[in-house]
PDB file of C-alpha atoms in Angstrom:
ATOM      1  CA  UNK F   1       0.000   0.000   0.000  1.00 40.00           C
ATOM      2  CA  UNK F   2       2.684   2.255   0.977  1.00 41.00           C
ATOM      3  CA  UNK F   3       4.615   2.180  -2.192  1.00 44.00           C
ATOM      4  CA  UNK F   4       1.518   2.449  -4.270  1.00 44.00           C
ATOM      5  CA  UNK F   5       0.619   5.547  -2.517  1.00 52.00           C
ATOM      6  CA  UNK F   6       4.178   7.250  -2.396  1.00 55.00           C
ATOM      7  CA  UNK F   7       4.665   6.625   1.743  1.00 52.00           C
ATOM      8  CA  UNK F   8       7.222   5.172   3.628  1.00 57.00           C
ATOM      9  CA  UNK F   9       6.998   1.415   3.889  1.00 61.00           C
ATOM     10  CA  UNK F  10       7.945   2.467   7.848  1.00 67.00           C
ATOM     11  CA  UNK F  11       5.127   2.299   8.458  1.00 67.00           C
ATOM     12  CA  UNK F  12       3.939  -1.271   7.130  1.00 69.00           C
ATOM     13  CA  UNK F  13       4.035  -4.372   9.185  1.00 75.00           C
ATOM     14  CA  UNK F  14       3.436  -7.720   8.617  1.00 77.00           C
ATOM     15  CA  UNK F  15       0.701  -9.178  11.169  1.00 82.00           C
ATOM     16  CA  UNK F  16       0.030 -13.104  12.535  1.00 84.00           C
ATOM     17  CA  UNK F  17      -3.002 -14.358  14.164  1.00 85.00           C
ATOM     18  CA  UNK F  18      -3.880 -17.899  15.128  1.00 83.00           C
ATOM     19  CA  UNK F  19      -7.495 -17.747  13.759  1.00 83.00           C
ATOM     20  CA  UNK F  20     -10.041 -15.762  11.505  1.00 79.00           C
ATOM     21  CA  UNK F  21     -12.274 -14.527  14.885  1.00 82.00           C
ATOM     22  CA  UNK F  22      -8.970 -12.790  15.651  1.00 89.00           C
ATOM     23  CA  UNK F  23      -8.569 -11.213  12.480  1.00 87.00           C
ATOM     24  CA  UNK F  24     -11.717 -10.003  11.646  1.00 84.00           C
ATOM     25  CA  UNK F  25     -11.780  -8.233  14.953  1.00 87.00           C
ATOM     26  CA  UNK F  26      -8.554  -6.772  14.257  1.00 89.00           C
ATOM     27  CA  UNK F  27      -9.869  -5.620  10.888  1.00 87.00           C
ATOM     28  CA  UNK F  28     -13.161  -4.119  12.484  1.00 85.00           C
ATOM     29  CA  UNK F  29     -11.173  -2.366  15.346  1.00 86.00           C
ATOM     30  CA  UNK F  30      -8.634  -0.841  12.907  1.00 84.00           C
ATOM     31  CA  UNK F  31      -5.851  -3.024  13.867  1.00 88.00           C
ATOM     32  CA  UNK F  32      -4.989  -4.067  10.545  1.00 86.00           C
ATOM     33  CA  UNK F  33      -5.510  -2.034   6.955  1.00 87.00           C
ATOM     34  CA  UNK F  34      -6.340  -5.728   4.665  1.00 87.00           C
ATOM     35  CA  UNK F  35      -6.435  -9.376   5.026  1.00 87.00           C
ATOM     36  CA  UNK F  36      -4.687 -11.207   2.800  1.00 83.00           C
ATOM     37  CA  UNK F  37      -6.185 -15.048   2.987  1.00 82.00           C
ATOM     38  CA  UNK F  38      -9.987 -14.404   3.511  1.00 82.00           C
ATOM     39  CA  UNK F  39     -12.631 -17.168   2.860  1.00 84.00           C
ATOM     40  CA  UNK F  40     -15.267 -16.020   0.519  1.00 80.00           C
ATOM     41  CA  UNK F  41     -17.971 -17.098  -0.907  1.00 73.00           C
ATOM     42  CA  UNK F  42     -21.313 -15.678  -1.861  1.00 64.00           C
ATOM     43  CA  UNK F  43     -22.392 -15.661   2.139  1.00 62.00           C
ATOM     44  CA  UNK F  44     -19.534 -13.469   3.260  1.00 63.00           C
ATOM     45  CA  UNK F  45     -20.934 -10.030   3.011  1.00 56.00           C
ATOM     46  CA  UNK F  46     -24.268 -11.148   5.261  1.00 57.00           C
ATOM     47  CA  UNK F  47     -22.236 -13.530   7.606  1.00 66.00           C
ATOM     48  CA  UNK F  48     -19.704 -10.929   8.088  1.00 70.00           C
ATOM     49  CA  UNK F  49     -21.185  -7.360   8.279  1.00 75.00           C
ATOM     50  CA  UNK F  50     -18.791  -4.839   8.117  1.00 79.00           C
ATOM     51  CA  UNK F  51     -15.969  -5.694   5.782  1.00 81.00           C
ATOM     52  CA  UNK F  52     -15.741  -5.715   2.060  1.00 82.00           C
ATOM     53  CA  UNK F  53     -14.481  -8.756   0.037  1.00 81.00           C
ATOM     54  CA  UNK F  54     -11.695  -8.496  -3.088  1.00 80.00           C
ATOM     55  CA  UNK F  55     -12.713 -10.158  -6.012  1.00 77.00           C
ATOM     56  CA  UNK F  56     -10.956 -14.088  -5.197  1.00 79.00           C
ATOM     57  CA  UNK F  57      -7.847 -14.260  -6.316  1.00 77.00           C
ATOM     58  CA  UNK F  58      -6.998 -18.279  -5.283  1.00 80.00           C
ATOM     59  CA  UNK F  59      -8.942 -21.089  -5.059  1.00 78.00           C
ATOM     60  CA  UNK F  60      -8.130 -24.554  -3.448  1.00 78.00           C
ATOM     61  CA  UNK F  61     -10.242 -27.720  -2.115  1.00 78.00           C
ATOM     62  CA  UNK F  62     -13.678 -25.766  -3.403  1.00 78.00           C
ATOM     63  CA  UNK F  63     -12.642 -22.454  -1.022  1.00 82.00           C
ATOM     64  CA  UNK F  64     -12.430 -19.262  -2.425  1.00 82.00           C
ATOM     65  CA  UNK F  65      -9.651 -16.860  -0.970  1.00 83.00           C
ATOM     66  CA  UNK F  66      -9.638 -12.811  -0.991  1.00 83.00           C
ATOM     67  CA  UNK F  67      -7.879  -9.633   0.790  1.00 83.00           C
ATOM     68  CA  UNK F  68     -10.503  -8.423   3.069  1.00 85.00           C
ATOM     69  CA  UNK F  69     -11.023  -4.679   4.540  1.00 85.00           C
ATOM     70  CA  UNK F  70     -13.319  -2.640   6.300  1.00 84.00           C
ATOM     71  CA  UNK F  71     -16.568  -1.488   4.363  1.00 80.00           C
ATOM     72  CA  UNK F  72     -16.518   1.731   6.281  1.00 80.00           C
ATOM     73  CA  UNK F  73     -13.183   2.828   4.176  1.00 81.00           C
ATOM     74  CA  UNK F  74     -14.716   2.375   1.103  1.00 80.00           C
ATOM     75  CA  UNK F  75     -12.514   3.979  -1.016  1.00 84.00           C
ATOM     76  CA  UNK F  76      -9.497   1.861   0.377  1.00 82.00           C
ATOM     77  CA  UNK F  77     -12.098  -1.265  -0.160  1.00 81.00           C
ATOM     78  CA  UNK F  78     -12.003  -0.162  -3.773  1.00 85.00           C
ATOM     79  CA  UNK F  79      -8.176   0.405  -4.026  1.00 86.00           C
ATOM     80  CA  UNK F  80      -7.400  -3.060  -3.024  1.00 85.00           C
ATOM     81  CA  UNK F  81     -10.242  -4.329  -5.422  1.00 84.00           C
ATOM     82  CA  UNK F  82      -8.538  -2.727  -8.390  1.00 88.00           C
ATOM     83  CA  UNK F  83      -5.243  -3.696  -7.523  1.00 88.00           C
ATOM     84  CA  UNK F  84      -6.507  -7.237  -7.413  1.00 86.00           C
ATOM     85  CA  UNK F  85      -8.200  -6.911 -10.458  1.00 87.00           C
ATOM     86  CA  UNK F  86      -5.310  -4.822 -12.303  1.00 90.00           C
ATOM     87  CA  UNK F  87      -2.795  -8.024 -11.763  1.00 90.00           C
ATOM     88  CA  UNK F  88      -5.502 -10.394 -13.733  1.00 86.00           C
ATOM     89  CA  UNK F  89      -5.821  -7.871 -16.652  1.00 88.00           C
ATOM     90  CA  UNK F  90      -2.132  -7.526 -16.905  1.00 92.00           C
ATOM     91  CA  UNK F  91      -1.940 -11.428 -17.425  1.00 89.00           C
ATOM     92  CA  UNK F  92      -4.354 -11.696 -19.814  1.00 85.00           C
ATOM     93  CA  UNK F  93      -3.019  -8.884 -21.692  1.00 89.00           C
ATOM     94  CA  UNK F  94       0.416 -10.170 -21.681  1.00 92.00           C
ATOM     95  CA  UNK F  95       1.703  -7.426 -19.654  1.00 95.00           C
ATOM     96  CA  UNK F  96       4.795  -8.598 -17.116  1.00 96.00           C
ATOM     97  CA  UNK F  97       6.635  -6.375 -14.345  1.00 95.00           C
ATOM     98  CA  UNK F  98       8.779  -5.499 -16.987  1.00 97.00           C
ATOM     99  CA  UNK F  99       6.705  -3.989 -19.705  1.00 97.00           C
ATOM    100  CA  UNK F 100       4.421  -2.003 -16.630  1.00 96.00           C
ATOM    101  CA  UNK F 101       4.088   0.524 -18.525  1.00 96.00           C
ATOM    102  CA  UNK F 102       2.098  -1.059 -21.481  1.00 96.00           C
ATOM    103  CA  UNK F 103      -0.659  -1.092 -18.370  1.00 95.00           C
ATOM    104  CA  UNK F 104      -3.582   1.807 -18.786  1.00 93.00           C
ATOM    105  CA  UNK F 105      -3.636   4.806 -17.000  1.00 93.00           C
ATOM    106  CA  UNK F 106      -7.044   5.518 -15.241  1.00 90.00           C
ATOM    107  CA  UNK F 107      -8.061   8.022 -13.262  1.00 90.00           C
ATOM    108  CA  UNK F 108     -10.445   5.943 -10.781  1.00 86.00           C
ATOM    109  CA  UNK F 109      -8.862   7.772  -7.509  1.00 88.00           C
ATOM    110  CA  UNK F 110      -8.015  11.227  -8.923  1.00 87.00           C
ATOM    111  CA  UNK F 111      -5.235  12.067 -11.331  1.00 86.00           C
ATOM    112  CA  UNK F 112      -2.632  11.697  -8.735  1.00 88.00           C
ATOM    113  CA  UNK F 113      -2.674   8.127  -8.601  1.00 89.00           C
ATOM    114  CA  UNK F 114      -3.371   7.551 -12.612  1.00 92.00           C
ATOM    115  CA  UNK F 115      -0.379   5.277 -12.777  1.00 92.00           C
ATOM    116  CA  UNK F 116      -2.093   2.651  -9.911  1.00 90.00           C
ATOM    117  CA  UNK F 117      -2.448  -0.232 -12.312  1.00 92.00           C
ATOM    118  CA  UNK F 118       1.277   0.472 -13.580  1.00 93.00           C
ATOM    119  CA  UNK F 119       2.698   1.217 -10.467  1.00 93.00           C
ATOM    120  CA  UNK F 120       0.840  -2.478  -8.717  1.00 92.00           C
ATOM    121  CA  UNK F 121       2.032  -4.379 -11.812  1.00 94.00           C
ATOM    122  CA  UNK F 122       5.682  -2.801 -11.457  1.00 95.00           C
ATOM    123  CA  UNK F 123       5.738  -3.626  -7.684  1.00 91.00           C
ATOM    124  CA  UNK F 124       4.278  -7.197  -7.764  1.00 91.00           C
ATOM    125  CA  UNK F 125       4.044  -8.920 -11.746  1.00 94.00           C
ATOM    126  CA  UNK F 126       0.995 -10.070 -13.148  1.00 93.00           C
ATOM    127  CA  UNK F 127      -1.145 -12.834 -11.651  1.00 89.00           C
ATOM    128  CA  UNK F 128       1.009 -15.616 -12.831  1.00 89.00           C
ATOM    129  CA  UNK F 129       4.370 -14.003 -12.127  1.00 93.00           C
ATOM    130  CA  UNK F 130       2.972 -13.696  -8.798  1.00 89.00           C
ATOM    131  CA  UNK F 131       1.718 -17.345  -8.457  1.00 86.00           C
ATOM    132  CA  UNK F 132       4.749 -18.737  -9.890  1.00 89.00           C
ATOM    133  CA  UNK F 133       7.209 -16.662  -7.343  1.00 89.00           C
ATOM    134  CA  UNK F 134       4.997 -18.200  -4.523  1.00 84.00           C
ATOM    135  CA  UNK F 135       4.563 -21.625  -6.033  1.00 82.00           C
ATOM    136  CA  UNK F 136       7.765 -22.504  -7.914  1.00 84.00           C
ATOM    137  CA  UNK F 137       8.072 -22.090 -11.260  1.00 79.00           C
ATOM    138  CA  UNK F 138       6.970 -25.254 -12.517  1.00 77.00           C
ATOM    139  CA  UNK F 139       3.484 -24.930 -10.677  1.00 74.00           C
ATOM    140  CA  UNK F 140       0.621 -25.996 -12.645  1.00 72.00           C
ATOM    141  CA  UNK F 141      -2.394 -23.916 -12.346  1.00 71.00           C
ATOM    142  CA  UNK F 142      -5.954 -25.688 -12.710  1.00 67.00           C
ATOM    143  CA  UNK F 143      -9.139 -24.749 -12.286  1.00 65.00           C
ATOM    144  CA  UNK F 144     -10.452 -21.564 -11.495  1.00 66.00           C
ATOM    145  CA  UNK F 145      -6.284 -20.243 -10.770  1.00 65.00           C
ATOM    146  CA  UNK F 146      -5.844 -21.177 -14.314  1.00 66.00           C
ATOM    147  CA  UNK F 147      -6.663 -18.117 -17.158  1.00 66.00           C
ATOM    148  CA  UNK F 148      -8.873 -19.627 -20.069  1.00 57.00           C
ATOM    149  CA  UNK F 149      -8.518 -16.827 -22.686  1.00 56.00           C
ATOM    150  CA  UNK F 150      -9.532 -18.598 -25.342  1.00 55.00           C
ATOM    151  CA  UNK F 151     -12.398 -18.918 -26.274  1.00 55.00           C
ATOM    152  CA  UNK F 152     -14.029 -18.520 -23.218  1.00 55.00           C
ATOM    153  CA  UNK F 153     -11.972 -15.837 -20.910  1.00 50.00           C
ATOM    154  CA  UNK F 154     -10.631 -16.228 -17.721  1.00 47.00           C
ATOM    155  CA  UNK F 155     -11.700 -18.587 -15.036  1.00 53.00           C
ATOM    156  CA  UNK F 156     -11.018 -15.638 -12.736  1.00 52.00           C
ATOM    157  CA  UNK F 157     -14.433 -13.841 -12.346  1.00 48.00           C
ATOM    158  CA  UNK F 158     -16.321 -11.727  -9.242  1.00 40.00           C
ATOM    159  CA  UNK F 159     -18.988 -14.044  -7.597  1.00 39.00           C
ATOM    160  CA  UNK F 160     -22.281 -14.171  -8.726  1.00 37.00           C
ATOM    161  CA  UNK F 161     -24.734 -11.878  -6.537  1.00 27.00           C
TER     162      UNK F 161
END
């Protein structure tokens, strides 16, 4: 976030809890800024009042998993949704860390932050450059990780409402 937004990274810490109840309370008290890790599915906004969902952005065993923040900051809710999103588009646009710049600029938070998509894509790769420096890279993606462009677009989609 820090980088993104031209801070220090000082100020950024890395957080551990032993369970969800734990986090969620952190998240609602202010605690923490995002979750990364949170289950999801089409429940989650009525079971958990209060905090906004990213689109998914890993799947396993049937479980979806997104970053999670507070509702009440919505415009930070939609930062972190269209940083999520921005590494998916990159991928299926064939746009790396290395050709950032080939990413679009938009003007979704004011024209101070138009480079947001370049400037995520710089700082963390695409989806799969991402997955692969997590995974190894010879990890096979299936399923709804894996990017279907053709002919019928990417398994990676918001959840039906």
């Amino acid at each position: 976030q820090s980088m993104l937004l031209g801070f220090s990274t000082d100020n950024v810490s890395f957080e551990s809890y032993s369970d969800d109840d734990d986090i969620y309370l952190a998240l609602e008290n202010g605690d923490i800024d995002v979750y990364a890790g949170g289950e999801v599915d089409v429940g989650s906004d009525f079971l958990l009042p209060g905090l906004s969902f990213s689109n998914p952005y890993f799947h396993e065993g049937g479980k979806a998993f997104a970053l999670v923040t507070q509702e009440a900051d919505e415009q930070w809710a939609d930062f972190v949704y269209w940083v999520t999103m921005a590494t998916t588009f990159a991928e299926e646009n064939g746009i790396t860390q290395n050709t950032s710049n080939e990413m679009p600029l938009v003007n979704l938070f004011g024209t101070g932050l138009e480079r947001l998509m370049r400037d995520a894509i710089l700082a963390v790769g695409n989806y799969d450059e991402m997955y692969k420096r997590v995974f190894g890279q010879n990890a096979t993606r299936v399923g709804l990780n894996k990017l279907n462009a053709s002919p019928f677009g990417p398994q990676h989609y918001p959840l039906p409402f």
